[in-house]
Amino acid sequence: MYFAVKNKQNVSQKVHEFLAQLQSIEPQQYYYPANELHLTILSIISCVAGFKLNDIQSERYVDIFLQCMHKIKPIEIHFAGVTASSSCVSTAHVTAVRLKTQMRDAQHFVDVLNGHRKHDFGYIRLTEFDLVFNNWYQNLSETQNLAHWSVGKTATRLVYGCK
């Protein structure tokens, strides 16, 4: 379960142009589709094998989320550069690639990463936020929205049974 925002189109397009370069080098890795790119603001319960939404009182998480969101103003984030770990490639904590197999051309892949260390992917102004339950990859087919908040608008409770 985590608190996330969806990526804006102009940033997504620039990220996917970068991903296309990486995918041409290492096609066997997992590359997030444009509609599944997301920015994790706060991971509340990290993905745990076997964890189910009914293991917790999700309504309480929704209540806290909505209480906290009343204080939130729009947030501007600059997507500049990339970072990599042994398991993923990210920009501004938008995980864009999951490294799931050994690389065939690691040096070329690293060269492309190094060429984007200070790349400007653009700015986004965050005005909409979601509290979601998800799997490790944040696949839309496995993601359940629990609550939605638009800055300056009314909140939406999406969890069944929440009032």
XYZ file of C-alpha atoms in Angstrom:
163
model
C 0.000 0.000 0.000
C 1.372 3.411 -0.828
C 0.547 6.991 -1.565
C 1.204 7.787 -5.224
C 0.632 10.249 -8.016
C 0.401 9.546 -11.687
C 3.047 10.932 -13.966
C 2.226 13.821 -16.298
C 2.326 13.260 -20.053
C 5.314 15.467 -20.984
C 7.556 13.861 -18.367
C 6.286 10.389 -19.295
C 7.141 10.970 -22.938
C 10.706 12.010 -22.110
C 11.125 9.066 -19.756
C 9.856 6.657 -22.422
C 12.259 8.070 -25.006
C 15.036 7.275 -22.522
C 13.559 3.818 -21.837
C 13.471 3.043 -25.552
C 17.249 3.505 -25.624
C 17.687 1.155 -22.674
C 15.234 -1.387 -24.063
C 17.125 -1.564 -27.347
C 20.191 -2.653 -25.330
C 18.530 -4.882 -22.699
C 15.080 -5.944 -23.987
C 14.661 -8.747 -21.421
C 14.294 -6.320 -18.484
C 10.873 -5.092 -17.280
C 10.044 -1.624 -18.645
C 7.031 0.125 -17.151
C 4.335 1.008 -19.696
C 3.610 4.761 -19.959
C 0.242 4.374 -18.231
C 1.843 2.610 -15.230
C 4.594 5.131 -14.465
C 3.925 6.548 -11.019
C 5.686 8.533 -8.325
C 5.750 6.977 -4.881
C 5.396 9.736 -2.317
C 5.344 7.455 0.723
C 5.382 3.694 0.946
C 3.112 2.858 3.867
C 3.273 -0.924 3.762
C 5.966 -2.249 1.466
C 5.107 -5.160 -0.765
C 5.147 -8.319 1.324
C 4.542 -11.762 -0.120
C 1.090 -13.003 0.804
C -0.137 -9.653 2.166
C -3.812 -9.000 1.403
C -5.803 -5.809 1.784
C -8.234 -7.506 4.160
C -5.289 -8.185 6.531
C -5.615 -4.564 7.717
C -8.372 -2.070 8.455
C -7.982 -0.148 5.207
C -10.672 2.354 6.225
C -8.349 3.653 8.954
C -5.580 4.220 6.410
C -8.033 6.067 4.182
C -9.153 8.251 7.117
C -5.572 9.221 7.937
C -4.729 9.836 4.281
C -7.708 12.158 3.848
C -7.001 13.995 7.114
C -3.404 14.622 6.059
C -4.318 15.687 2.534
C -6.343 18.654 3.788
C -3.010 20.323 4.578
C -1.391 19.605 1.215
C -0.794 22.270 -1.423
C 0.369 21.521 -4.966
C 3.902 20.104 -5.090
C 6.326 20.769 -7.939
C 8.926 18.111 -8.713
C 11.838 18.430 -11.104
C 12.748 15.166 -12.814
C 16.474 15.536 -13.317
C 18.864 12.660 -13.832
C 18.585 8.954 -13.211
C 19.767 6.585 -10.546
C 20.205 2.835 -10.591
C 20.426 0.058 -8.057
C 20.889 -3.664 -8.422
C 17.140 -4.019 -9.010
C 15.867 -0.899 -10.805
C 16.400 2.367 -12.683
C 14.602 5.467 -11.359
C 14.198 9.213 -11.809
C 12.713 11.251 -8.933
C 11.666 7.864 -7.533
C 9.623 6.962 -10.575
C 10.819 3.411 -11.054
C 10.905 2.958 -14.805
C 12.857 -0.301 -15.208
C 12.991 -3.440 -13.065
C 16.189 -5.398 -13.595
C 14.990 -8.970 -13.537
C 17.698 -10.895 -15.422
C 21.431 -10.708 -15.895
C 22.396 -8.130 -18.505
C 23.866 -9.106 -21.856
C 25.534 -5.739 -22.484
C 25.877 -4.143 -19.067
C 28.583 -1.672 -20.119
C 26.460 -0.198 -22.927
C 23.477 -0.009 -20.553
C 25.605 1.779 -17.929
C 26.942 4.161 -20.588
C 23.376 5.204 -21.469
C 22.577 5.627 -17.764
C 25.676 7.753 -17.270
C 24.670 9.894 -20.240
C 21.375 10.636 -18.455
C 22.732 11.264 -14.940
C 21.862 14.971 -15.236
C 19.249 14.771 -17.994
C 16.297 17.132 -17.594
C 13.061 15.151 -17.953
C 10.967 18.177 -16.962
C 8.760 19.378 -14.139
C 5.401 18.231 -12.910
C 3.008 20.008 -10.591
C 1.239 17.476 -8.425
C -2.361 18.303 -7.610
C -3.883 14.809 -7.524
C -2.895 12.052 -5.142
C -3.986 8.443 -4.688
C -3.753 5.980 -1.835
C -3.429 2.579 -3.483
C -2.994 -1.102 -2.750
C -0.664 -2.672 -5.298
C 1.715 -5.423 -6.277
C 5.493 -5.010 -6.603
C 5.292 -3.774 -10.209
C 2.324 -1.443 -9.662
C 0.505 -3.160 -12.530
C -2.807 -1.397 -13.132
C -4.548 -4.754 -13.339
C -3.439 -5.496 -9.762
C -3.772 -1.982 -8.288
C -6.757 -1.003 -6.202
C -7.391 2.680 -5.541
C -8.422 3.236 -1.934
C -8.798 7.021 -1.949
C -8.201 9.976 -4.240
C -7.439 13.588 -3.372
C -7.449 16.583 -5.708
C -5.965 19.735 -4.174
C -8.761 22.276 -3.725
C -11.500 19.728 -4.444
C -13.491 17.132 -2.537
C -11.889 13.832 -1.555
C -13.080 10.519 -2.928
C -13.264 7.364 -0.815
C -12.952 4.334 -3.005
C -12.691 1.532 -0.454
C -15.804 -0.576 -0.162
C -17.413 0.037 3.194
C -15.793 3.406 3.843
C -18.195 6.207 4.607
